[in-house]
C-alpha cells in the first residue's frame, strides 16, 4: 500500500474523527494521527464505523462502480457502451490501461474503507458490551466484503492456476496511523486473501444480529451469510455455498417481492444488503450509466436485442426495459435517488439451486423448486425440469446488470466472446501510481 493510499486513508480517518463526517473541506493532509486519542469513546468508534459505510458507498465501490465494472468486463455485446468516458469504455472493450482513473480509485477507495474498518476493529474494546458484537461484526463484514471485491478484480480467479502462489492484493489488517517503510506491502496470494475474507465474514455472521434498527443499509447476519455464499461459490466450494444460501432463506428474515419490478424499490423485502441513497447523500452510479435520460441517467449502457432475446416471450423480465431514441435501457435502476442493491434474496435461491444441482442434493428445496420460486415471482412460465445450464441461464436473466457477470464467467471457466476466462485483460491492472510508488508491488501479467 503506497503513500498515495496511506495519505488518503489518514485523511479519511481524520475527517471521520474530527468532523463526524459532516465537513470534509477543512481537513489538512497529515502523515500521522494518534488513533488512541482520536478514538477514545464508543461514540468515536461509531462515527468511524459510519465513515466505513460511507466509504463503501463511494461511486467506485458499492455505489455502482463494482457492479458496472463486473458487467462491462464480462460483457459480450449484450450491451453497448455508448458514453464518452474512456475509462468505462476500456472496461467494455477489455483494453484497460494502467493509468485508468476508475481502476485507481477502486483500489484507493477500497483501501480507504478497509482502513476505516481496521480502526473500528482496533478500538472495539471501547464499545460497551451491549453494542460491541454488532459493531465488530459490521466492521468485519465491510473489511471482508471489500477484500473479496478487490481480489476478484485485481487477482486471478480462484480456479485459474494455483491460488497459493498467484498474487492477490496486499492484506492490511491494522490501522494505518503513520507512514513508514513497513507500509510498502507486497501482494498476498489469492489464497491468503480468500482465507482472510472467509475469516472476517464467518466471524461477522456469528456476531451480527438478524436485523439492524437502522435498516438494510447496515450489515446483518443475513448479509454476512449471503456474502459468504458468494465467496464459497467463487471458490467452487459448493456445499458451503449451498449451506450459507440456505441459512439466509431459512431464516425467514427476507422474502421475495410480489413482482419483479417491486424487487427494485427501496422497500423491497428481498433486499439483503444495499447502499442507501438520499437527495442529500450518496450516489447511484447504476442509475447514472444504465438509466436513460428520461430518468436522470446518462444513457451510456444500452441493452441489445441479442440479450433481450434470451428471455421467454412470456417472461415479464424480458419487457423490463425502456426505449429512448431507438436505444434500450434496463428499468432496474430508474430512480436517481434509489438505493443501490448489493445482494438480493433471489440470488440466494439461485445459489442454492445451482449448488444442489451440482451436488445432486436437495438441501432446503429441489433445484427445480428454487428456480420456479424466482420465476413465479417474476411472472414467468414455470419449468418442468432444470439442468445446470438452465440454472446458469436463470442467473443471467435474473441478475443481469447487477455486477455478477465477470465473476460468473470466471468461476465456470467460460469465455467473454472468444476471450477465455483466464485472459490477462479480464483482470484489472495494479494502478500505475501504486507501482511507481511501491516497488514491492508486482504488476499483473499483460500490463
XYZ file of C-alpha atoms in Angstrom:
447
model
C 0.000 0.000 0.000
C 1.723 3.151 -1.147
C 1.984 6.690 0.166
C -0.916 7.803 -2.021
C -3.163 5.199 -0.435
C -1.895 5.828 3.078
C -2.359 9.574 2.884
C -5.864 9.015 1.576
C -6.586 6.671 4.477
C -5.276 9.146 7.002
C -7.235 11.987 5.501
C -10.361 9.831 5.586
C -9.800 8.878 9.212
C -9.072 12.453 10.234
C -12.262 13.560 8.530
C -14.333 10.996 10.381
C -12.913 11.739 13.792
C -12.573 15.495 13.671
C -15.743 16.376 11.786
C -18.034 13.385 12.304
C -18.468 13.055 8.549
C -20.087 16.493 8.273
C -17.385 18.806 6.886
C -14.705 17.326 4.643
C -13.484 20.609 3.192
C -11.285 21.866 6.030
C -9.139 18.774 6.593
C -5.403 19.130 6.071
C -3.279 16.172 4.915
C -1.261 14.555 7.663
C 1.431 11.939 7.889
C 0.365 10.573 11.268
C -2.559 10.515 13.651
C -2.826 9.451 17.284
C -5.557 6.850 16.929
C -5.619 6.250 20.672
C -6.541 9.876 21.205
C -8.803 10.064 18.160
C -10.953 7.045 19.061
C -11.386 7.451 22.794
C -15.061 6.637 23.245
C -17.820 4.410 21.910
C -19.226 7.411 20.067
C -15.891 7.888 18.280
C -15.903 4.258 17.196
C -19.484 4.589 15.965
C -18.565 7.685 13.960
C -15.698 5.797 12.358
C -17.986 2.867 11.544
C -20.359 5.327 9.885
C -17.369 6.530 7.894
C -16.627 2.962 6.811
C -20.179 2.636 5.462
C -19.740 5.984 3.753
C -16.550 4.595 2.241
C -18.154 1.531 0.672
C -20.995 3.667 -0.683
C -18.491 5.506 -2.873
C -19.334 5.611 -6.576
C -16.327 3.425 -7.401
C -17.394 0.774 -4.873
C -20.902 -0.408 -3.957
C -22.346 2.915 -5.087
C -22.241 1.347 -8.540
C -18.636 1.029 -9.695
C -18.052 -2.542 -8.548
C -21.296 -3.601 -10.218
C -20.855 -1.939 -13.613
C -17.176 -2.860 -13.771
C -18.105 -6.520 -13.320
C -20.753 -6.262 -16.015
C -18.699 -4.352 -18.597
C -15.678 -6.639 -18.132
C -17.867 -9.692 -18.656
C -19.976 -8.304 -21.466
C -20.030 -9.920 -24.886
C -22.011 -7.333 -26.827
C -25.140 -7.944 -24.768
C -24.869 -4.198 -24.190
C -23.140 -1.374 -25.983
C -21.281 1.296 -24.081
C -22.090 4.491 -25.896
C -20.797 7.024 -23.399
C -17.880 9.418 -23.579
C -15.983 8.191 -20.516
C -12.925 6.418 -21.891
C -12.280 4.685 -18.568
C -15.559 2.747 -18.770
C -15.134 2.213 -22.478
C -11.822 0.494 -21.687
C -13.666 -1.921 -19.373
C -16.203 -2.744 -22.060
C -13.582 -3.197 -24.780
C -11.169 -5.059 -22.431
C -8.387 -2.585 -23.314
C -7.706 -1.303 -19.825
C -4.652 0.869 -19.233
C -2.625 1.120 -16.035
C -3.488 4.834 -15.852
C -7.260 4.230 -15.864
C -8.556 6.511 -13.090
C -11.528 4.286 -12.286
C -9.146 1.403 -11.647
C -7.019 3.698 -9.488
C -9.997 4.964 -7.498
C -11.480 1.499 -6.949
C -8.173 0.455 -5.394
C -7.795 3.638 -3.357
C -11.385 3.804 -2.162
C -11.387 0.109 -1.287
C -8.351 0.538 0.932
C -9.808 3.707 2.446
C -12.889 1.759 3.541
C -10.715 -1.097 4.829
C -8.631 1.303 6.890
C -11.728 2.758 8.494
C -12.927 -0.750 9.347
C -9.461 -1.516 10.748
C -9.726 1.494 13.035
C -13.063 0.270 14.332
C -11.699 -3.214 14.988
C -8.592 -1.859 16.724
C -10.781 0.124 19.126
C -13.787 -2.140 19.574
C -12.829 -2.683 23.227
C -14.003 0.900 23.859
C -17.546 -0.108 22.923
C -19.937 -1.237 25.643
C -20.869 -4.892 25.772
C -24.421 -4.174 24.568
C -23.224 -2.986 21.162
C -19.756 -4.478 20.833
C -20.649 -7.620 18.903
C -22.729 -5.744 16.371
C -20.094 -3.078 15.772
C -17.296 -5.607 15.408
C -19.451 -7.712 13.094
C -20.281 -4.740 10.883
C -16.619 -3.739 10.589
C -15.628 -7.309 9.748
C -18.379 -7.500 7.130
C -17.134 -4.310 5.480
C -13.498 -5.412 5.506
C -14.286 -8.927 4.286
C -16.573 -7.679 1.521
C -14.016 -5.122 0.313
C -11.179 -7.632 0.159
C -13.464 -10.017 -1.723
C -14.246 -7.367 -4.322
C -10.589 -6.330 -4.646
C -9.324 -9.881 -5.096
C -11.952 -10.625 -7.749
C -10.943 -7.565 -9.744
C -7.167 -7.446 -9.253
C -6.270 -11.135 -8.853
C -6.722 -14.289 -10.892
C -9.869 -16.287 -10.351
C -9.686 -18.936 -7.630
C -9.994 -21.679 -10.273
C -7.290 -20.177 -12.509
C -3.882 -21.677 -11.794
C -2.649 -22.016 -8.216
C -4.280 -19.723 -5.633
C -1.493 -20.454 -3.142
C 1.056 -18.776 -5.405
C -0.973 -16.411 -7.624
C -0.520 -12.788 -6.487
C -3.585 -11.205 -4.937
C -3.716 -7.864 -3.150
C -1.872 -6.626 -0.044
C -3.585 -7.544 3.216
C -3.585 -4.625 5.652
C -5.304 -5.630 8.873
C -4.255 -2.879 11.277
C -4.903 0.868 11.094
C -2.512 2.965 9.062
C -1.559 5.659 11.569
C 1.832 6.759 10.231
C 3.806 6.333 7.047
C 6.872 4.127 7.314
C 8.797 1.766 5.058
C 6.809 -1.077 6.597
C 3.731 0.196 4.803
C 5.159 -0.637 1.387
C 3.465 -4.024 1.281
C 3.865 -6.903 -1.113
C 0.894 -8.664 -2.610
C -0.516 -11.519 -0.574
C -1.529 -14.597 -2.511
C -5.050 -15.165 -3.798
C -5.448 -17.996 -1.279
C -4.336 -15.798 1.629
C -6.807 -13.086 0.710
C -9.675 -15.575 0.445
C -8.717 -17.026 3.829
C -8.934 -13.558 5.372
C -12.236 -12.839 3.646
C -13.752 -16.037 4.995
C -12.384 -15.352 8.478
C -13.951 -11.889 8.560
C -17.301 -12.920 7.119
C -17.597 -16.052 9.262
C -16.975 -14.008 12.406
C -19.374 -11.352 11.141
C -22.103 -13.973 10.775
C -21.531 -15.086 14.358
C -21.518 -11.552 15.762
C -24.238 -9.764 13.817
C -27.938 -9.619 14.726
C -30.650 -10.773 12.337
C -31.828 -7.188 11.806
C -30.477 -3.713 12.410
C -32.726 -0.977 13.726
C -31.401 1.362 11.029
C -32.485 -0.955 8.201
C -30.928 -2.851 5.293
C -28.200 -0.285 4.697
C -26.338 -1.858 7.614
C -24.791 -5.305 7.801
C -26.815 -8.105 9.378
C -26.353 -11.803 9.923
C -28.158 -12.420 6.647
C -25.847 -10.043 4.783
C -22.802 -11.902 6.098
C -24.342 -15.262 5.167
C -25.209 -14.038 1.661
C -21.718 -12.689 1.096
C -20.283 -15.987 2.339
C -22.460 -17.795 -0.214
C -20.897 -15.660 -2.947
C -17.368 -16.281 -1.704
C -17.801 -20.037 -1.407
C -19.442 -20.187 -4.833
C -16.492 -18.328 -6.340
C -14.171 -20.897 -4.747
C -16.331 -23.719 -6.100
C -16.922 -24.869 -2.527
C -20.442 -25.871 -3.432
C -21.561 -27.469 -0.176
C -20.565 -24.418 1.876
C -22.143 -22.044 -0.656
C -25.351 -24.076 -0.585
C -25.491 -24.114 3.195
C -24.808 -20.381 3.525
C -27.532 -19.537 0.998
C -29.886 -21.939 2.743
C -29.289 -20.188 6.084
C -30.363 -16.894 4.521
C -33.529 -18.356 3.019
C -34.453 -20.482 6.032
C -34.112 -17.540 8.425
C -37.349 -16.062 7.097
C -35.910 -12.561 7.515
C -36.302 -11.820 3.822
C -38.957 -12.698 1.259
C -39.286 -12.414 -2.490
C -41.047 -9.297 -3.711
C -44.523 -9.600 -5.149
C -43.309 -8.682 -8.658
C -40.003 -8.302 -10.459
C -40.462 -4.530 -10.590
C -41.098 -4.423 -6.839
C -37.730 -6.079 -6.246
C -36.056 -2.834 -7.341
C -37.812 -0.452 -4.984
C -36.369 0.893 -1.748
C -38.989 -1.065 0.211
C -38.271 -4.416 -1.433
C -38.473 -7.263 1.114
C -35.867 -9.271 -0.786
C -33.026 -6.768 -0.356
C -30.417 -8.338 1.910
C -27.881 -5.517 1.737
C -27.940 -2.205 -0.090
C -26.364 1.223 -0.243
C -28.796 3.866 0.952
C -29.044 6.935 -1.289
C -30.892 10.152 -0.487
C -31.124 13.501 -2.200
C -28.648 14.761 0.405
C -26.092 11.962 0.396
C -24.850 9.069 -1.687
C -24.825 8.387 -5.401
C -26.433 5.743 -7.580
C -23.880 5.010 -10.291
C -26.143 2.321 -11.738
C -28.760 4.950 -12.495
C -26.063 7.238 -13.875
C -24.862 4.806 -16.541
C -27.721 2.341 -17.034
C -30.598 4.781 -16.677
C -31.986 6.542 -19.722
C -32.033 10.313 -19.963
C -35.724 10.162 -19.052
C -34.818 9.047 -15.530
C -31.824 11.366 -14.991
C -29.296 8.838 -16.300
C -26.686 9.384 -18.971
C -27.991 6.578 -21.146
C -24.476 5.211 -21.652
C -25.122 1.452 -21.336
C -27.599 0.286 -23.951
C -29.122 -3.198 -23.902
C -29.003 -5.083 -27.188
C -31.611 -7.292 -28.847
C -29.187 -10.213 -28.508
C -29.605 -10.179 -24.741
C -33.326 -9.464 -24.610
C -33.994 -12.460 -26.824
C -32.679 -14.737 -24.077
C -35.970 -14.253 -22.234
C -39.017 -16.364 -22.939
C -41.663 -14.350 -24.771
C -43.995 -14.748 -21.777
C -41.386 -13.671 -19.219
C -42.139 -10.136 -17.920
C -38.443 -9.646 -17.194
C -37.896 -9.543 -20.943
C -40.109 -6.455 -21.097
C -38.497 -4.643 -18.169
C -36.819 -2.146 -20.471
C -37.408 1.351 -21.813
C -36.723 2.510 -25.374
C -35.485 6.075 -25.877
C -34.377 7.291 -29.301
C -34.090 3.679 -30.528
C -31.816 2.748 -27.630
C -32.974 0.261 -24.972
C -32.257 0.629 -21.248
C -32.929 -1.581 -18.237
C -35.601 -0.399 -15.808
C -33.783 -1.800 -12.775
C -32.168 1.490 -11.822
C -34.621 4.177 -12.852
C -34.621 6.110 -9.579
C -31.785 8.622 -9.391
C -32.071 8.635 -5.610
C -32.972 4.963 -5.325
C -30.967 2.736 -3.025
C -28.328 0.618 -4.744
C -28.972 -3.136 -4.305
C -25.895 -5.195 -3.442
C -27.423 -8.596 -2.642
C -30.992 -9.819 -3.167
C -32.764 -12.923 -1.897
C -33.437 -14.128 -5.452
C -29.698 -14.665 -5.832
C -29.669 -16.936 -2.780
C -32.396 -19.111 -4.308
C -30.291 -19.430 -7.448
C -27.105 -20.189 -5.496
C -28.947 -22.932 -3.633
C -30.429 -24.266 -6.872
C -27.061 -24.369 -8.628
C -25.145 -25.958 -5.779
C -27.839 -28.540 -5.068
C -27.808 -29.380 -8.767
C -24.026 -29.777 -8.813
C -24.095 -31.904 -5.655
C -27.195 -33.938 -6.611
C -28.781 -32.846 -3.341
C -31.931 -31.019 -2.306
C -30.989 -29.150 0.881
C -33.797 -26.687 1.612
C -35.593 -27.406 -1.665
C -35.042 -29.032 -5.016
C -33.246 -27.049 -7.745
C -36.492 -27.016 -9.745
C -38.463 -25.592 -6.820
C -35.922 -22.828 -6.222
C -35.739 -21.782 -9.870
C -39.516 -21.780 -10.112
C -39.796 -19.668 -6.952
C -37.795 -16.952 -8.699
C -39.677 -17.356 -11.975
C -43.056 -17.323 -10.215
C -42.192 -14.035 -8.540
C -41.307 -12.620 -11.954
C -44.498 -13.969 -13.518
C -42.523 -16.156 -15.931
C -43.789 -19.587 -17.031
C -42.806 -22.320 -14.592
C -40.415 -25.028 -15.717
C -40.992 -28.766 -15.501
C -37.305 -29.649 -15.175
C -33.939 -27.920 -14.862
C -30.342 -28.663 -15.765
C -27.185 -26.889 -14.652
C -27.270 -24.921 -17.902
C -30.870 -23.895 -17.203
C -29.945 -22.630 -13.752
C -26.943 -20.663 -15.016
C -29.139 -19.042 -17.657
C -31.669 -18.169 -14.974
C -28.889 -16.394 -13.041
C -28.094 -14.379 -16.150
C -31.734 -13.426 -16.710
C -32.480 -12.566 -13.095
C -29.208 -10.880 -12.043
C -28.362 -9.030 -15.253
C -26.578 -5.686 -14.753
C -26.129 -6.268 -11.002
C -22.389 -6.972 -11.105
C -22.080 -10.755 -11.224
C -21.267 -11.272 -14.891
C -17.445 -11.425 -14.920
C -17.369 -13.396 -11.656
C -19.735 -15.983 -13.136
C -17.753 -16.251 -16.373
C -14.572 -16.889 -14.422
C -15.884 -19.394 -11.908
C -17.430 -21.602 -14.623
C -14.284 -21.227 -16.776
C -16.301 -19.667 -19.559
C -15.448 -17.079 -22.183
C -16.282 -13.478 -22.966
C -16.885 -13.861 -26.674
C -13.726 -15.688 -27.755
C -11.698 -14.414 -24.795
C -11.052 -17.193 -22.249
C -11.844 -16.601 -18.579
C -8.124 -16.750 -17.732
C -7.102 -13.970 -20.142
C -4.885 -11.238 -18.738
C -7.194 -8.462 -19.908
C -10.057 -9.766 -17.755
C -8.021 -8.867 -14.657
C -7.559 -5.220 -13.715
C -4.015 -3.853 -13.626
C -2.487 -2.659 -10.387
C -2.787 1.131 -10.766
C 0.400 2.609 -12.201
C 0.634 5.138 -9.409
C 0.839 2.282 -6.915
C 3.526 0.510 -8.924
C 5.591 3.686 -9.251
C 5.453 4.439 -5.529
C 5.707 0.966 -4.024
C 8.472 -1.051 -5.651
C 7.337 -4.147 -3.702
C 4.211 -4.392 -5.842
C 4.358 -6.631 -8.903
C 2.179 -5.735 -11.883
C -0.329 -8.203 -13.291
C 0.656 -10.058 -16.496
C -0.189 -8.288 -19.731
C 0.323 -4.788 -18.375
